[in-house]
Coordinates of C-alpha atoms in Angstrom, one line a residue:
X1 CA 35.7 -2.6 66.1
X2 CA 34.5 -4.6 69.2
X3 CA 36.5 -5.8 72.2
X4 CA 35.7 -7.8 75.2
X5 CA 35.5 -5.6 78.3
X6 CA 36.2 -2.5 76.1
X7 CA 34.7 0.0 78.5
X8 CA 37.3 1.6 80.8
X9 CA 36.7 1.0 84.5
X10 CA 38.3 2.5 87.7
X11 CA 41.5 0.7 88.6
X12 CA 40.8 -2.3 90.8
X13 CA 44.4 -2.5 92.0
X14 CA 46.0 -0.2 94.7
X15 CA 47.0 3.3 93.5
X16 CA 50.7 2.7 93.8
X17 CA 53.7 1.4 91.7
X18 CA 56.4 -0.9 92.8
X19 CA 59.1 1.4 91.8
X20 CA 59.3 4.5 89.6
X21 CA 57.8 4.1 86.1
X22 CA 59.7 5.7 83.3
X23 CA 58.7 6.4 79.7
X24 CA 61.3 6.5 76.9
X25 CA 60.3 8.9 74.0
X26 CA 61.2 9.7 70.4
X27 CA 62.6 13.4 70.0
X28 CA 60.9 13.4 66.6
X29 CA 57.6 12.8 68.3
X30 CA 58.3 15.8 70.6
X31 CA 59.9 13.8 73.5
X32 CA 62.4 15.5 75.7
X33 CA 64.0 12.4 77.2
X34 CA 62.9 10.0 80.0
X35 CA 59.6 11.0 81.7
X36 CA 58.7 9.8 85.2
X37 CA 55.1 8.8 85.7
X38 CA 53.3 8.3 89.1
X39 CA 49.8 7.5 90.2
X40 CA 48.3 10.2 92.5
X41 CA 44.6 10.0 93.6
X42 CA 43.9 7.3 90.9
X43 CA 45.3 9.2 88.1
X44 CA 48.6 9.1 86.1
X45 CA 50.8 12.1 86.6
X46 CA 53.7 13.0 84.3
X47 CA 56.9 14.7 85.7
X48 CA 59.6 16.8 84.1
X49 CA 61.6 14.8 81.5
X50 CA 65.3 13.9 82.1
X51 CA 67.1 14.8 78.9
X52 CA 70.1 12.5 79.5
X53 CA 68.6 9.9 77.2
X54 CA 67.0 10.8 73.9
X55 CA 65.3 8.4 71.5
X56 CA 65.2 5.7 74.1
X57 CA 63.1 3.2 72.0
X58 CA 64.1 0.0 73.9
X59 CA 66.2 -1.0 76.9
X60 CA 67.2 -3.6 79.4
X61 CA 68.3 -3.6 83.1
X62 CA 71.3 -5.4 84.5
X63 CA 70.9 -6.6 88.1
X64 CA 74.6 -7.7 88.1
X65 CA 75.8 -4.1 87.4
X66 CA 72.7 -2.1 88.5
X67 CA 72.9 -0.5 85.1
X68 CA 70.2 0.5 82.6
X69 CA 71.1 0.1 78.9
X70 CA 69.1 2.1 76.4
X71 CA 69.2 2.2 72.7
X72 CA 69.5 5.7 71.2
X73 CA 67.5 5.1 68.0
X74 CA 68.8 7.5 65.4
X75 CA 70.8 7.3 62.1
X76 CA 74.0 7.4 64.0
X77 CA 72.9 4.9 66.5
X78 CA 74.3 4.6 70.1
X79 CA 74.0 2.5 73.2
X80 CA 73.9 4.4 76.5
X81 CA 74.6 2.9 79.9
X82 CA 72.9 4.6 82.7
X83 CA 72.5 4.5 86.5
X84 CA 69.8 6.2 88.7
X85 CA 71.0 8.8 91.2
X86 CA 69.0 10.7 93.8
X87 CA 68.9 13.7 91.5
X88 CA 68.2 11.9 88.2
X89 CA 69.9 9.6 85.7
X90 CA 73.7 9.5 85.1
X91 CA 75.2 8.4 81.9
X92 CA 78.1 6.1 82.6
X93 CA 79.1 5.5 78.9
X94 CA 77.9 5.8 75.3
X95 CA 79.1 3.6 72.5
X96 CA 78.2 3.2 68.8
X97 CA 75.4 0.7 68.4
X98 CA 77.3 -0.7 65.4
X99 CA 74.7 0.6 62.9
X100 CA 71.8 2.9 62.2
X101 CA 68.5 3.0 64.1
X102 CA 69.1 0.6 67.0
X103 CA 65.7 -0.7 68.2
X104 CA 66.4 -3.6 70.4
X105 CA 69.0 -4.7 73.0
X106 CA 69.5 -7.9 75.0
X107 CA 71.7 -9.2 77.8
X108 CA 73.0 -12.7 77.7
X109 CA 72.0 -15.1 80.6
X110 CA 75.2 -14.2 82.5
X111 CA 75.0 -10.5 81.8
X112 CA 78.5 -10.7 80.4
X113 CA 77.5 -9.4 76.9
X114 CA 75.1 -7.1 75.3
X115 CA 73.6 -7.5 71.8
X116 CA 72.0 -4.7 69.7
X117 CA 69.8 -5.0 66.7
X118 CA 70.1 -2.0 64.2
X119 CA 67.0 -1.7 62.1
X120 CA 68.2 0.9 59.7
X121 CA 71.4 -0.8 58.7
X122 CA 70.4 -4.3 59.3
X123 CA 73.4 -4.9 61.5
X124 CA 73.8 -6.9 64.7
X125 CA 76.4 -5.9 67.2
X126 CA 77.8 -7.6 70.3
X127 CA 79.7 -6.0 73.1
X128 CA 81.5 -7.8 75.9
X129 CA 81.0 -5.9 79.2
X130 CA 83.8 -5.0 81.6
X131 CA 83.9 -5.5 85.4
X132 CA 81.8 -2.4 85.7
X133 CA 79.2 -3.3 83.2
X134 CA 80.6 -1.0 80.4
X135 CA 80.9 -2.0 76.8
X136 CA 84.5 -3.0 75.8
X137 CA 85.4 -1.5 72.4
X138 CA 85.1 -2.6 69.8
X139 CA 81.9 -4.5 69.1
X140 CA 81.8 -7.7 67.1
X141 CA 79.3 -6.7 64.2
X142 CA 77.5 -8.5 61.4
X143 CA 75.9 -6.9 58.3
X144 CA 73.1 -9.0 56.9
X145 CA 72.0 -9.2 53.3
X146 CA 68.7 -10.0 51.8
X147 CA 65.3 -8.6 51.2
X148 CA 61.6 -9.5 51.1
X149 CA 58.6 -8.9 48.6
X150 CA 57.2 -5.8 50.3
X151 CA 58.6 -2.9 48.2
X152 CA 58.1 -0.4 51.0
X153 CA 59.3 -2.3 54.1
X154 CA 61.6 -5.0 52.8
X155 CA 64.0 -3.5 50.3
X156 CA 66.8 -4.4 52.7
X157 CA 67.6 -6.2 55.8
X158 CA 66.1 -4.8 59.0
X159 CA 67.3 -6.3 62.3
X160 CA 64.4 -5.8 64.7
X161 CA 65.0 -8.0 67.7
X162 CA 68.0 -9.9 69.3
X163 CA 67.8 -12.3 72.0
X164 CA 69.9 -15.3 73.6
X165 CA 68.5 -18.7 73.8
X166 CA 67.7 -20.3 77.1
X167 CA 70.9 -22.2 77.1
X168 CA 73.0 -19.1 76.2
X169 CA 74.6 -20.9 73.3
X170 CA 73.0 -19.0 70.5
X171 CA 72.0 -15.3 69.6
X172 CA 69.0 -15.0 67.5
X173 CA 68.1 -12.0 65.3
X174 CA 64.7 -11.4 63.8
X175 CA 65.2 -9.7 60.4
X176 CA 62.0 -8.0 59.3
X177 CA 63.3 -7.0 55.9
X178 CA 64.5 -10.4 54.8
X179 CA 61.9 -12.7 56.4
X180 CA 64.3 -14.8 58.3
X181 CA 65.6 -15.4 61.8
X182 CA 69.4 -15.8 62.0
X183 CA 71.3 -17.7 64.7
X184 CA 74.8 -17.0 65.8
X185 CA 76.9 -19.4 68.0
X186 CA 78.2 -16.9 70.5
X187 CA 81.1 -16.9 73.0
X188 CA 80.0 -14.7 75.9
X189 CA 83.4 -14.9 77.5
X190 CA 85.2 -13.4 74.5
X191 CA 82.2 -11.4 73.2
X192 CA 82.3 -12.9 69.7
X193 CA 79.7 -14.0 67.1
X194 CA 80.1 -17.1 65.0
X195 CA 79.2 -17.5 61.5
X196 CA 75.4 -16.8 61.1
X197 CA 73.0 -19.4 59.9
X198 CA 69.3 -19.3 59.0
X199 CA 67.4 -20.6 61.9
X200 CA 63.9 -20.0 60.3
X201 CA 62.6 -18.9 57.0
X202 CA 59.4 -17.0 57.6
X203 CA 56.5 -16.8 55.1
X204 CA 57.4 -14.2 52.3
X205 CA 56.2 -10.7 53.3
X206 CA 55.5 -11.5 56.9
X207 CA 58.2 -9.4 58.5
X208 CA 59.5 -11.2 61.7
X209 CA 59.6 -8.5 64.4
X210 CA 59.9 -9.9 68.0
X211 CA 60.6 -13.3 69.5
X212 CA 60.1 -14.6 73.0
X213 CA 61.7 -17.5 74.9
X214 CA 60.1 -18.6 78.2
X215 CA 61.5 -20.6 81.0
X216 CA 58.0 -22.4 81.3
X217 CA 58.3 -23.8 77.8
X218 CA 62.1 -24.4 77.0
X219 CA 61.5 -26.2 73.8
X220 CA 59.3 -23.6 72.4
X221 CA 59.8 -20.1 71.0
X222 CA 57.2 -17.4 70.0
X223 CA 57.7 -15.2 67.0
X224 CA 55.4 -12.3 65.9
X225 CA 55.5 -11.2 62.2
X226 CA 54.7 -7.5 62.0
X227 CA 53.5 -7.3 58.4
X228 CA 51.3 -10.4 58.5
X229 CA 49.9 -9.9 62.1
X230 CA 50.7 -13.4 63.0
X231 CA 52.0 -15.3 65.9
X232 CA 54.3 -18.3 65.0
X233 CA 54.9 -21.1 67.5
X234 CA 58.2 -22.6 66.9
X235 CA 60.0 -25.8 68.1
X236 CA 63.6 -25.1 69.3
X237 CA 66.1 -27.7 68.0
X238 CA 69.6 -26.3 68.9
X239 CA 70.2 -23.2 66.6
X240 CA 67.3 -24.3 64.4
X241 CA 63.6 -23.1 64.8
X242 CA 60.8 -25.1 63.2
X243 CA 57.3 -23.9 62.7
X244 CA 54.6 -25.8 64.8
X245 CA 51.6 -23.5 64.2
X246 CA 50.7 -20.0 63.0
X247 CA 47.9 -17.9 64.4
X248 CA 46.4 -14.6 63.6
X249 CA 46.7 -11.9 66.3
X250 CA 43.4 -10.4 65.0
X251 CA 39.7 -11.2 65.5
X252 CA 38.2 -13.5 62.8
X253 CA 36.9 -11.7 60.0
X254 CA 38.4 -8.3 60.9
X255 CA 39.8 -6.2 58.0
X256 CA 41.8 -3.0 58.2
X257 CA 45.3 -1.7 58.2
X258 CA 47.2 -3.1 61.2
X259 CA 50.6 -4.4 62.2
X260 CA 51.9 -6.1 65.5
X261 CA 54.4 -4.6 67.7
X262 CA 55.4 -6.4 70.9
X263 CA 55.2 -9.7 72.6
X264 CA 55.5 -10.9 76.2
X265 CA 54.2 -13.5 78.6
X266 CA 53.2 -13.5 82.3
X267 CA 55.5 -14.9 85.0
X268 CA 53.7 -18.2 85.1
X269 CA 54.1 -18.7 81.5
X270 CA 50.6 -19.6 80.8
X271 CA 49.4 -16.4 79.2
X272 CA 51.0 -14.6 76.0
X273 CA 50.3 -11.0 75.0
X274 CA 50.7 -9.4 71.6
X275 CA 49.9 -5.7 70.7
X276 CA 48.2 -4.8 67.4
X277 CA 48.8 -1.3 65.9
X278 CA 45.8 -0.3 63.8
X279 CA 43.4 -2.6 65.6
X280 CA 44.8 -1.0 68.7
X281 CA 44.4 -3.9 70.9
X282 CA 46.2 -6.4 73.1
X283 CA 45.5 -10.0 72.1
X284 CA 45.7 -12.5 74.9
X285 CA 46.5 -16.2 74.3
X286 CA 46.5 -19.1 76.8
X287 CA 49.5 -21.4 76.7
X288 CA 48.9 -25.0 77.6
X289 CA 51.7 -27.2 79.2
X290 CA 53.1 -28.0 75.7
X291 CA 53.5 -24.4 75.0
X292 CA 50.6 -24.3 72.3
X293 CA 48.6 -21.2 72.2
X294 CA 44.9 -20.5 72.1
X295 CA 43.4 -17.0 71.5
X296 CA 41.2 -16.0 74.5
X297 CA 40.7 -12.2 74.3
X298 CA 41.1 -9.0 72.5
X299 CA 41.0 -5.8 74.7
X300 CA 41.3 -2.2 73.6
X301 CA 44.8 -0.9 74.5
X302 CA 43.4 2.6 75.2
X303 CA 45.2 4.5 72.6
X304 CA 46.5 4.5 69.0
X305 CA 49.4 2.3 67.9
X306 CA 50.4 0.4 70.9
X307 CA 54.2 0.0 70.3
X308 CA 55.3 -1.4 73.6
X309 CA 53.9 -2.9 76.9
X310 CA 55.2 -4.3 80.0
X311 CA 54.0 -5.9 83.2
X312 CA 54.2 -3.8 86.4
X313 CA 53.2 -4.3 90.1
X314 CA 54.0 -8.0 90.3
X315 CA 52.1 -8.7 87.1
X316 CA 48.8 -7.1 88.3
X317 CA 49.0 -4.4 85.7
X318 CA 50.0 -3.7 82.2
X319 CA 51.4 -0.4 81.0
X320 CA 51.1 0.4 77.3
X321 CA 53.0 3.1 75.3
X322 CA 51.2 4.3 72.3
X323 CA 53.4 5.8 69.7
X324 CA 50.9 7.5 67.3
X325 CA 48.8 9.5 69.9
X326 CA 51.6 9.8 72.5
X327 CA 49.5 8.3 75.1
X328 CA 50.3 5.9 78.0
X329 CA 47.6 3.8 79.5
X330 CA 47.4 1.1 82.2
X331 CA 45.3 -2.2 82.1
X332 CA 44.5 -4.3 85.0
X333 CA 45.4 -7.9 84.8
X334 CA 42.8 -10.4 86.3
X335 CA 44.0 -13.5 88.2
X336 CA 43.3 -15.6 85.1
X337 CA 45.7 -13.4 83.1
X338 CA 43.0 -11.6 81.0
X339 CA 43.0 -7.8 80.8
X340 CA 40.6 -5.0 81.8
X341 CA 40.9 -1.5 80.6
X342 CA 41.2 1.3 83.3
X343 CA 40.8 5.0 83.3
X344 CA 44.5 5.5 84.0
X345 CA 45.9 7.4 81.1
X346 CA 48.1 10.3 80.3
X347 CA 49.7 12.1 77.4
X348 CA 53.5 11.6 77.0
X349 CA 55.0 13.2 73.9
X350 CA 56.7 10.7 71.7
X351 CA 56.0 7.8 74.0
X352 CA 57.7 4.6 72.8
X353 CA 59.0 2.5 75.8
X354 CA 58.3 1.9 79.4
X355 CA 60.3 0.4 82.3
X356 CA 60.2 0.5 86.0
X357 CA 63.3 1.2 88.2

């Protein structure tokens, strides 16, 4: 395969991090909890794991409560609430995720509720949070039905992403197993879900995985479909989503086994990033003022199966967690939003998720 700027270069940004970088890991991949990473003399250094959080496959931070919420992705799924102390992480609470294999969580815009997508059971759960930011039992849950044509990946519903619309009126759920995005009217004061409706029917076998709303483009949503390696640009009309365009996340003519994983945008809202697992790249799209996307770059992610990435150092860097070869890499972000590989990389067993705190 070929990439633009595929040769690693020394990092062009200062050798420091704006806060501590943490890597969540899968125990089945050899992970022992949350690993701290630091940059020392232009190299990534891994510290001893904090075993307080196992199988932390995704999480979200609440500035309102100074709390980190982490999914515990196992058959008996859980949601953990943590706070950082001088001597490590402290678990404040642990609650059922409302299903099996929770893989994504999201806070509403007022940070009054937290939603959980359970991949294994196809369930969505919503907790109202108390005055300390802890989940109030019990969760309002919904069990989906449906399937897709892929006999290996789509025999049942698989909720893979949850997120609140910009107006905080609806909770959306991307269902990889049933090829749909559902929308729930939500009452964040009561912590309740309304009757779900189908907001979008995706192409059969495409496998909706993650969605993204950006403040820069309030009438537009972005959906990546794991099984078809596509980016769908959607018009938002209340609870409904309508397809405006569908783009491949791969280079023209490329053939091989690959699936997408994660999507995010820069702070300015003019660059969109998607990770390809198999092609092992980050696809960079330019967003115009209307929210339409144009592919501008593919760059090697620096490892096998880039499951997750996030921006750090005020958007000057991207950290990428590679699930298959247990590797964490850092890419530099140019002023124009395109990416450059660096020689900053380290092995982290079971690497799956990254955050700075």
